[in-house]
């Protein structure tokens, strides 16, 4: 119950804020990820909420026809729908990786050819000088390892195969959530609403053009949870076999995105509650293996590349440095990337201990400022939260808009010219942007409804209660919220968590619709 109360508190604040405010990325081309805070029309948003409730009641009234669609048809339909839209988007965009994604892709392609140069010298001298990219960021080798395997299979000279793998991963992610909903809620109506909710959840689909491990990592984590759920919900003798794919998926997830250790913690907490409840003491051994496997795999991957390159990587940037960065100001938004963590590392010539000491010194200054000035503290964290969670696009279109395309410039005849909404430093539009502005409006309303329905689901769980299995993904959401509240922030980091919000939001929609219809029926009588 404590998890649901905290989730309601944290995301309830964002839900209420979404009715009156929206965070947007400044469209000026040379400003980058600078967040603007704009006011919404409360009256218009209330009208959208009422229209949504009316639409859900109408769907409920026609449930006898809708329920003729089988679970299998819903799942296959959403899978094909996601694949088709994802292919159309990525084949049109053909995004060239930039910044960190470029370092990872270039390293993977070079490693596949036996060229270990990125492990030894800088491939980004403008930012890293002579230092290898992987010296401060050795955890990125996990994603390099996965990308190298994909590169070896396809042998392409572009990142398009990785982007198409994102599409498949997203389709599998949605498919996994549908299977999870069947196991947790056992109501076809919930599955139907979830399918519709995920079909409208377009931000992750646009994000597939960004080959950075976010989608692949989260998809693998969802399947790790699904297999763990199969273990906890099953009674047959061979149910222990589910633990093997659960561990394998979790390893892939953490290699793709190291922050997915949040999933490891959440699943282990759920598993331990299950073990105590069911007195399955033998399963403690698996919980230990499940928890350690991702760390061991990351260490093995790092050792593998160190041995091939004949180098030994030093300890990378510490979490203390990331914490200091997350509690500092940024030209983007409070707590967003400001270069401090890397600066400490470079200023101390890769000496992690000295860099951490410098970060701790600055952290003390920041703590004093935040603790002594309550008005500043409220403003800092309010803007940091809203800049991440209440930015409706989650940078999903921006990440390809500001990157190059393998075919060159976007022509005025291309429909991408209507999707992109970018300006130069003087505010002159670089693209038509007419579709993009409509998408922004849709994302804004959709996000608000997801937040509100998520909160309704949490209220229902608080009143009626729920088991530990159902709470595992709520713990993931809490972990993500708290981590990015303190550490480095970015709205694109929240896009995968938003999918989980939509998952519980679909259940909240089902409960709310059923309650409204029931109350209306009773009043008629």
Coordinates of C-alpha atoms in Angstrom, one line a residue, residues 2-514:
X2 CA 2.9 2.3 0.7
X3 CA 4.0 2.1 -2.9
X4 CA 0.6 3.1 -4.3
X5 CA 0.4 6.0 -1.9
X6 CA 3.8 7.3 -2.9
X7 CA 2.9 6.8 -6.6
X8 CA -0.3 8.7 -6.2
X9 CA 1.5 11.5 -4.4
X10 CA 4.3 11.8 -7.0
X11 CA 2.4 11.4 -10.2
X12 CA -0.7 13.1 -8.7
X13 CA 1.3 16.3 -8.6
X14 CA 2.3 15.9 -12.2
X15 CA -1.3 15.0 -13.2
X16 CA -2.7 18.2 -11.6
X17 CA 0.1 20.2 -13.1
X18 CA -0.6 18.8 -16.6
X19 CA -4.1 20.3 -16.5
X20 CA -2.7 23.9 -16.1
X21 CA 0.8 23.7 -17.5
X22 CA 2.9 22.1 -20.3
X23 CA 6.7 21.9 -20.6
X24 CA 7.9 22.3 -24.2
X25 CA 11.3 22.2 -26.0
X26 CA 12.2 25.6 -27.3
X27 CA 11.9 25.2 -31.1
X28 CA 14.8 27.5 -31.9
X29 CA 17.4 25.5 -33.8
X30 CA 20.5 26.7 -31.9
X31 CA 19.0 26.6 -28.4
X32 CA 18.7 22.8 -28.3
X33 CA 17.0 21.1 -25.3
X34 CA 16.0 24.3 -23.6
X35 CA 12.7 23.8 -21.8
X36 CA 10.0 26.4 -21.8
X37 CA 7.1 26.4 -19.3
X38 CA 3.8 27.3 -20.9
X39 CA 0.3 27.7 -19.4
X40 CA -2.6 25.6 -20.6
X41 CA -6.3 26.4 -20.9
X42 CA -7.8 24.7 -17.9
X43 CA -11.3 25.0 -19.4
X44 CA -10.2 23.3 -22.6
X45 CA -8.5 20.5 -20.7
X46 CA -11.6 19.9 -18.5
X47 CA -13.6 19.6 -21.7
X48 CA -11.2 17.0 -23.1
X49 CA -11.5 15.0 -19.8
X50 CA -15.3 15.1 -20.1
X51 CA -15.2 14.1 -23.7
X52 CA -12.8 11.2 -22.9
X53 CA -15.2 9.9 -20.2
X54 CA -18.2 10.2 -22.6
X55 CA -16.2 8.3 -25.3
X56 CA -15.3 5.5 -22.8
X57 CA -18.9 5.2 -21.7
X58 CA -19.9 4.9 -25.4
X59 CA -17.3 2.2 -25.9
X60 CA -18.6 0.4 -22.8
X61 CA -22.1 0.5 -24.1
X62 CA -20.9 -1.2 -27.3
X63 CA -18.9 -3.8 -25.5
X64 CA -21.0 -6.7 -26.7
X65 CA -19.7 -6.1 -30.2
X66 CA -16.2 -5.2 -29.2
X67 CA -15.8 -8.3 -27.0
X68 CA -16.2 -10.4 -30.2
X69 CA -12.6 -9.5 -30.9
X70 CA -10.5 -12.2 -29.4
X71 CA -7.5 -11.7 -27.2
X72 CA -5.3 -13.2 -29.9
X73 CA -6.6 -10.8 -32.5
X74 CA -6.0 -7.8 -30.2
X75 CA -2.4 -8.9 -29.5
X76 CA -1.5 -9.7 -33.1
X77 CA -3.2 -6.6 -34.4
X78 CA -1.3 -4.3 -32.1
X79 CA 2.0 -6.1 -32.9
X80 CA 1.5 -5.6 -36.7
X81 CA 0.2 -2.0 -36.2
X82 CA 3.4 -1.1 -34.3
X83 CA 5.7 -2.8 -36.7
X84 CA 4.1 -1.2 -39.8
X85 CA 4.1 2.3 -38.3
X86 CA 7.6 1.9 -37.0
X87 CA 8.9 0.8 -40.3
X88 CA 7.2 3.6 -42.1
X89 CA 8.7 6.2 -39.7
X90 CA 12.2 4.8 -39.6
X91 CA 12.5 4.2 -43.4
X92 CA 11.4 7.8 -43.9
X93 CA 13.6 9.3 -41.3
X94 CA 16.8 7.2 -41.7
X95 CA 18.4 9.0 -38.7
X96 CA 22.1 9.4 -38.4
X97 CA 23.3 8.8 -34.8
X98 CA 24.8 11.8 -33.0
X99 CA 26.6 12.5 -29.7
X100 CA 26.7 9.5 -27.4
X101 CA 24.7 7.3 -29.8
X102 CA 27.3 8.0 -32.5
X103 CA 30.2 7.0 -30.2
X104 CA 28.4 3.7 -29.4
X105 CA 27.5 2.9 -33.0
X106 CA 30.9 3.8 -34.4
X107 CA 32.6 1.7 -31.7
X108 CA 30.4 -1.3 -32.4
X109 CA 31.0 -1.2 -36.1
X110 CA 34.7 -0.8 -35.6
X111 CA 34.9 -3.6 -33.0
X112 CA 33.0 -5.9 -35.4
X113 CA 35.9 -5.4 -37.9
X114 CA 38.5 -6.0 -35.3
X115 CA 39.5 -2.3 -34.9
X116 CA 39.7 -1.5 -31.2
X117 CA 40.8 2.1 -31.6
X118 CA 37.9 3.6 -29.7
X119 CA 39.1 1.7 -26.6
X120 CA 42.5 3.4 -26.7
X121 CA 42.1 7.0 -28.0
X122 CA 39.5 9.6 -28.3
X123 CA 37.0 9.5 -31.2
X124 CA 35.3 12.7 -29.9
X125 CA 38.3 15.1 -29.3
X126 CA 36.1 18.2 -29.1
X127 CA 34.6 17.0 -25.9
X128 CA 37.0 14.3 -24.6
X129 CA 40.4 15.5 -25.8
X130 CA 42.8 12.6 -26.0
X131 CA 40.7 10.5 -23.6
X132 CA 38.8 7.4 -24.8
X133 CA 35.0 7.8 -24.6
X134 CA 34.8 4.6 -22.6
X135 CA 37.2 5.7 -19.9
X136 CA 34.6 7.9 -18.1
X137 CA 31.7 5.9 -19.4
X138 CA 32.7 2.1 -19.3
X139 CA 29.0 1.1 -18.7
X140 CA 28.3 2.1 -22.3
X141 CA 30.2 -1.0 -23.4
X142 CA 27.2 -3.1 -22.6
X143 CA 25.2 -1.4 -25.4
X144 CA 28.2 -1.5 -27.6
X145 CA 28.4 -5.3 -27.1
X146 CA 24.7 -5.7 -28.2
X147 CA 25.1 -3.3 -31.1
X148 CA 28.2 -5.2 -32.3
X149 CA 26.2 -8.4 -32.4
X150 CA 23.5 -6.8 -34.4
X151 CA 26.1 -5.2 -36.7
X152 CA 27.7 -8.6 -37.3
X153 CA 24.4 -10.0 -38.3
X154 CA 23.4 -7.3 -40.8
X155 CA 26.8 -5.9 -41.8
X156 CA 25.3 -2.6 -42.7
X157 CA 27.3 0.7 -42.8
X158 CA 24.4 2.6 -41.3
X159 CA 22.5 2.6 -38.0
X160 CA 19.2 1.7 -39.7
X161 CA 19.3 -2.0 -38.6
X162 CA 19.6 -0.8 -35.0
X163 CA 16.6 1.5 -35.4
X164 CA 14.6 -1.3 -37.0
X165 CA 15.5 -3.5 -34.1
X166 CA 14.0 -0.7 -31.9
X167 CA 10.8 -1.1 -33.8
X168 CA 10.7 -4.9 -33.2
X169 CA 11.6 -4.3 -29.5
X170 CA 8.8 -1.8 -29.1
X171 CA 6.3 -4.2 -30.7
X172 CA 7.5 -7.0 -28.3
X173 CA 7.3 -4.6 -25.4
X174 CA 3.6 -3.8 -26.1
X175 CA 3.0 -7.5 -26.7
X176 CA 4.6 -8.3 -23.3
X177 CA 2.4 -5.7 -21.5
X178 CA -0.7 -7.2 -23.0
X179 CA 0.3 -10.7 -21.7
X180 CA 1.1 -9.2 -18.3
X181 CA -2.3 -7.5 -18.2
X182 CA -4.0 -10.9 -18.9
X183 CA -2.1 -12.4 -16.0
X184 CA -2.6 -9.6 -13.5
X185 CA -6.2 -8.4 -14.3
X186 CA -7.8 -11.3 -16.0
X187 CA -10.4 -9.1 -17.7
X188 CA -10.8 -8.8 -21.5
X189 CA -12.1 -5.3 -21.1
X190 CA -8.8 -4.2 -19.6
X191 CA -6.9 -5.8 -22.5
X192 CA -9.1 -4.0 -25.0
X193 CA -8.5 -0.6 -23.4
X194 CA -4.8 -1.3 -22.9
X195 CA -4.5 -2.2 -26.6
X196 CA -6.2 1.0 -27.6
X197 CA -4.1 3.0 -25.1
X198 CA -0.8 1.5 -26.4
X199 CA -1.9 2.0 -30.1
X200 CA -2.3 5.8 -29.3
X201 CA 1.0 5.9 -27.3
X202 CA 3.0 7.3 -30.3
X203 CA 5.9 8.9 -28.4
X204 CA 7.9 5.6 -28.0
X205 CA 7.2 4.8 -31.7
X206 CA 8.9 8.1 -32.8
X207 CA 11.7 7.4 -30.3
X208 CA 12.6 4.2 -32.2
X209 CA 14.7 6.4 -34.6
X210 CA 17.0 7.0 -31.6
X211 CA 19.4 3.9 -31.4
X212 CA 20.4 4.4 -27.8
X213 CA 19.3 1.3 -25.9
X214 CA 16.2 2.9 -24.3
X215 CA 13.6 0.9 -26.1
X216 CA 15.5 -2.4 -26.4
X217 CA 16.5 -2.2 -22.7
X218 CA 13.0 -1.5 -21.5
X219 CA 11.5 -4.2 -23.7
X220 CA 13.9 -6.8 -22.3
X221 CA 13.0 -5.7 -18.7
X222 CA 9.3 -6.0 -19.4
X223 CA 9.8 -9.6 -20.6
X224 CA 12.0 -10.3 -17.6
X225 CA 9.1 -9.2 -15.4
X226 CA 6.7 -11.3 -17.5
X227 CA 8.7 -14.5 -17.0
X228 CA 9.1 -13.8 -13.3
X229 CA 5.3 -13.3 -13.2
X230 CA 4.8 -16.6 -14.8
X231 CA 7.0 -18.2 -12.1
X232 CA 5.1 -16.5 -9.3
X233 CA 1.6 -17.1 -10.7
X234 CA 2.2 -20.7 -11.8
X235 CA 1.8 -23.9 -9.8
X236 CA 3.1 -26.6 -12.2
X237 CA 6.3 -28.5 -11.3
X238 CA 8.4 -27.0 -14.1
X239 CA 7.7 -23.4 -13.4
X240 CA 11.3 -22.9 -12.3
X241 CA 12.2 -22.9 -16.0
X242 CA 10.7 -19.4 -16.3
X243 CA 13.6 -18.2 -14.1
X244 CA 16.1 -18.8 -16.9
X245 CA 14.6 -16.5 -19.6
X246 CA 13.8 -13.9 -16.8
X247 CA 17.5 -13.7 -15.9
X248 CA 18.6 -13.7 -19.6
X249 CA 16.2 -10.8 -20.4
X250 CA 17.3 -8.8 -17.4
X251 CA 21.0 -9.2 -18.4
X252 CA 20.1 -7.9 -21.9
X253 CA 18.2 -5.0 -20.4
X254 CA 21.0 -3.8 -18.1
X255 CA 23.6 -4.2 -20.9
X256 CA 21.4 -2.0 -23.1
X257 CA 20.7 0.6 -20.4
X258 CA 22.5 0.5 -17.1
X259 CA 19.8 2.4 -15.3
X260 CA 17.5 -0.6 -15.8
X261 CA 19.1 -1.9 -12.5
X262 CA 16.0 -0.2 -11.1
X263 CA 14.1 -3.1 -12.6
X264 CA 16.4 -5.6 -10.9
X265 CA 15.7 -4.0 -7.5
X266 CA 11.9 -3.9 -8.1
X267 CA 11.7 -7.5 -9.3
X268 CA 13.9 -8.8 -6.4
X269 CA 11.7 -6.9 -3.9
X270 CA 8.6 -8.5 -5.4
X271 CA 10.2 -11.9 -5.5
X272 CA 11.3 -11.7 -1.9
X273 CA 7.7 -10.8 -0.8
X274 CA 6.5 -13.8 -2.8
X275 CA 9.1 -16.0 -1.2
X276 CA 8.1 -15.0 2.3
X277 CA 4.4 -15.2 1.5
X278 CA 4.6 -18.7 -0.1
X279 CA 7.5 -19.9 2.1
X280 CA 9.5 -20.7 -1.1
X281 CA 12.8 -20.5 0.6
X282 CA 14.6 -22.4 -2.2
X283 CA 13.9 -19.5 -4.5
X284 CA 16.2 -17.2 -2.4
X285 CA 19.1 -18.7 -4.3
X286 CA 17.5 -17.6 -7.6
X287 CA 16.9 -14.1 -6.3
X288 CA 20.6 -13.8 -5.6
X289 CA 21.6 -15.1 -9.0
X290 CA 19.0 -12.8 -10.7
X291 CA 20.4 -9.8 -8.8
X292 CA 24.1 -10.6 -9.5
X293 CA 23.8 -11.7 -13.1
X294 CA 23.5 -8.2 -14.7
X295 CA 26.6 -7.0 -12.7
X296 CA 28.6 -10.0 -13.6
X297 CA 27.6 -9.7 -17.3
X298 CA 28.7 -6.1 -17.4
X299 CA 32.0 -6.9 -15.8
X300 CA 32.6 -9.8 -18.3
X301 CA 31.8 -7.5 -21.3
X302 CA 34.2 -4.9 -20.0
X303 CA 36.9 -7.5 -19.5
X304 CA 36.2 -8.9 -22.9
X305 CA 36.9 -5.5 -24.6
X306 CA 39.8 -4.7 -22.4
X307 CA 41.5 -8.0 -23.3
X308 CA 40.8 -7.5 -27.1
X309 CA 42.2 -3.9 -27.0
X310 CA 45.1 -4.6 -24.6
X311 CA 44.0 -1.8 -22.3
X312 CA 42.7 -1.5 -18.8
X313 CA 39.9 1.1 -18.3
X314 CA 40.0 3.1 -15.2
X315 CA 37.0 3.6 -12.9
X316 CA 34.5 5.8 -14.7
X317 CA 32.5 8.8 -13.6
X318 CA 31.0 8.1 -10.1
X319 CA 27.4 8.3 -9.1
X320 CA 28.4 11.1 -6.7
X321 CA 29.3 13.2 -9.8
X322 CA 26.0 12.4 -11.5
X323 CA 24.2 13.3 -8.3
X324 CA 26.0 16.7 -8.2
X325 CA 25.1 17.3 -11.8
X326 CA 21.5 16.4 -11.1
X327 CA 21.3 18.9 -8.3
X328 CA 22.8 21.8 -10.3
X329 CA 21.4 24.3 -12.7
X330 CA 21.6 23.8 -16.5
X331 CA 20.9 26.0 -19.5
X332 CA 18.4 23.3 -20.5
X333 CA 16.4 23.0 -17.3
X334 CA 17.2 22.4 -13.6
X335 CA 19.1 19.1 -13.1
X336 CA 19.6 18.4 -16.9
X337 CA 22.9 17.8 -18.5
X338 CA 25.4 20.5 -17.6
X339 CA 28.8 18.8 -18.2
X340 CA 29.8 18.9 -14.6
X341 CA 30.3 15.1 -14.1
X342 CA 32.6 14.9 -17.1
X343 CA 34.4 18.1 -16.2
X344 CA 35.4 16.8 -12.8
X345 CA 36.7 13.7 -14.5
X346 CA 38.7 15.5 -17.2
X347 CA 40.1 18.1 -14.8
X348 CA 41.5 15.3 -12.7
X349 CA 43.0 13.4 -15.7
X350 CA 40.7 10.4 -15.3
X351 CA 41.4 10.0 -11.6
X352 CA 38.0 8.8 -10.4
X353 CA 38.8 9.3 -6.7
X354 CA 39.9 12.9 -7.2
X355 CA 37.0 13.6 -9.4
X356 CA 34.6 12.3 -6.9
X357 CA 36.2 14.4 -4.2
X358 CA 35.7 17.5 -6.3
X359 CA 32.1 16.5 -6.9
X360 CA 31.5 16.0 -3.2
X361 CA 32.9 19.5 -2.5
X362 CA 30.5 21.1 -4.9
X363 CA 27.7 18.9 -3.7
X364 CA 28.1 20.3 -0.2
X365 CA 27.7 23.8 -1.6
X366 CA 24.5 22.8 -3.5
X367 CA 23.1 21.0 -0.4
X368 CA 23.6 24.2 1.6
X369 CA 21.8 26.3 -1.1
X370 CA 18.9 23.9 -1.4
X371 CA 18.4 23.4 2.3
X372 CA 18.8 27.1 3.3
X373 CA 16.6 28.6 0.6
X374 CA 13.1 27.0 0.6
X375 CA 11.7 29.1 -2.2
X376 CA 14.7 28.3 -4.5
X377 CA 14.4 24.6 -3.5
X378 CA 10.7 24.4 -4.4
X379 CA 11.3 26.2 -7.7
X380 CA 14.3 24.0 -8.6
X381 CA 12.6 20.7 -8.0
X382 CA 9.2 21.8 -9.4
X383 CA 10.8 22.8 -12.7
X384 CA 13.0 19.7 -12.7
X385 CA 10.0 17.4 -12.3
X386 CA 7.8 19.2 -14.8
X387 CA 10.6 19.5 -17.4
X388 CA 10.9 15.7 -17.4
X389 CA 7.5 14.3 -16.8
X390 CA 5.2 17.0 -18.2
X391 CA 7.0 17.4 -21.5
X392 CA 4.4 15.5 -23.7
X393 CA 6.7 14.6 -26.6
X394 CA 9.5 13.2 -24.4
X395 CA 11.8 14.5 -27.1
X396 CA 10.6 11.6 -29.3
X397 CA 10.5 13.7 -32.5
X398 CA 13.2 16.1 -31.4
X399 CA 15.8 13.3 -31.3
X400 CA 15.6 12.8 -35.1
X401 CA 14.7 16.4 -36.0
X402 CA 18.1 17.7 -34.8
X403 CA 20.1 14.8 -36.3
X404 CA 21.2 14.2 -39.9
X405 CA 19.5 11.9 -42.3
X406 CA 21.3 9.4 -44.5
X407 CA 19.6 10.7 -47.6
X408 CA 20.5 14.3 -46.8
X409 CA 18.3 17.3 -46.0
X410 CA 14.6 17.0 -45.5
X411 CA 12.9 18.3 -48.7
X412 CA 9.9 20.6 -48.7
X413 CA 7.9 17.9 -50.5
X414 CA 8.6 15.3 -47.7
X415 CA 5.9 14.8 -45.1
X416 CA 8.7 15.1 -42.5
X417 CA 8.7 18.8 -43.4
X418 CA 5.2 18.8 -41.9
X419 CA 6.1 16.8 -38.8
X420 CA 9.2 18.7 -37.8
X421 CA 8.6 22.0 -36.0
X422 CA 12.0 23.7 -35.8
X423 CA 13.2 27.3 -36.0
X424 CA 16.5 29.2 -36.4
X425 CA 17.9 31.4 -33.7
X426 CA 15.8 34.3 -34.9
X427 CA 12.5 32.3 -34.6
X428 CA 12.2 31.8 -38.4
X429 CA 10.5 28.4 -39.2
X430 CA 12.9 25.9 -40.9
X431 CA 10.0 23.5 -41.6
X432 CA 6.3 23.6 -42.3
X433 CA 5.5 21.9 -38.9
X434 CA 1.7 21.8 -39.4
X435 CA 1.5 18.1 -38.5
X436 CA 4.0 18.5 -35.7
X437 CA 1.9 21.1 -34.0
X438 CA -1.2 18.9 -34.2
X439 CA 0.9 16.0 -32.8
X440 CA 2.1 18.3 -29.9
X441 CA -1.6 19.0 -29.1
X442 CA -2.5 15.3 -29.2
X443 CA 0.5 14.4 -27.0
X444 CA -0.5 17.0 -24.5
X445 CA -4.1 15.8 -24.1
X446 CA -3.1 12.1 -24.2
X447 CA -0.4 12.6 -21.5
X448 CA -2.8 14.4 -19.2
X449 CA -5.4 11.6 -19.5
X450 CA -2.8 8.9 -18.9
X451 CA -1.6 10.7 -15.7
X452 CA -5.2 11.1 -14.4
X453 CA -6.2 7.5 -15.2
X454 CA -3.0 6.3 -13.6
X455 CA -3.9 8.1 -10.4
X456 CA -7.4 6.7 -10.5
X457 CA -5.8 3.2 -10.7
X458 CA -3.6 3.9 -7.7
X459 CA -6.7 5.2 -5.7
X460 CA -8.4 1.9 -6.5
X461 CA -5.4 -0.1 -5.4
X462 CA -5.2 1.8 -2.1
X463 CA -8.9 1.1 -1.4
X464 CA -9.1 -2.5 -2.6
X465 CA -5.5 -3.6 -2.2
X466 CA -3.4 -5.6 -4.6
X467 CA -0.7 -8.2 -4.5
X468 CA 3.1 -7.7 -4.7
X469 CA 3.2 -9.0 -8.3
X470 CA 1.0 -6.1 -9.4
X471 CA 3.2 -3.6 -7.6
X472 CA 6.5 -4.5 -9.2
X473 CA 6.1 -2.1 -12.1
X474 CA 4.8 0.6 -9.7
X475 CA 8.1 0.2 -7.8
X476 CA 9.9 0.6 -11.1
X477 CA 8.0 3.9 -11.6
X478 CA 8.9 5.1 -8.1
X479 CA 12.5 4.2 -8.7
X480 CA 12.6 6.0 -12.0
X481 CA 10.9 9.1 -10.5
X482 CA 13.2 9.3 -7.5
X483 CA 16.4 8.5 -9.4
X484 CA 15.8 11.3 -12.0
X485 CA 14.6 13.6 -9.2
X486 CA 18.1 13.6 -7.8
X487 CA 20.4 12.5 -10.6
X488 CA 20.7 13.7 -14.3
X489 CA 17.3 14.6 -15.8
X490 CA 16.0 14.5 -19.4
X491 CA 12.5 14.1 -20.6
X492 CA 13.6 11.4 -23.1
X493 CA 14.6 9.2 -20.2
X494 CA 11.0 9.2 -19.0
X495 CA 9.5 7.9 -22.3
X496 CA 9.8 4.3 -21.3
X497 CA 8.4 4.9 -17.8
X498 CA 5.5 6.7 -19.5
X499 CA 4.6 3.4 -21.2
X500 CA 4.1 1.9 -17.7
X501 CA 2.0 4.8 -16.7
X502 CA -0.1 4.1 -19.7
X503 CA -0.4 0.5 -18.7
X504 CA -1.8 1.3 -15.3
X505 CA -3.8 4.1 -16.8
X506 CA -5.6 1.7 -19.0
X507 CA -6.7 -0.3 -15.9
X508 CA -7.7 3.0 -14.2
X509 CA -9.8 3.8 -17.3
X510 CA -11.5 0.4 -17.2
X511 CA -12.3 0.9 -13.5
X512 CA -13.5 4.5 -13.9
X513 CA -15.7 3.7 -16.9
X514 CA -17.3 0.7 -15.2

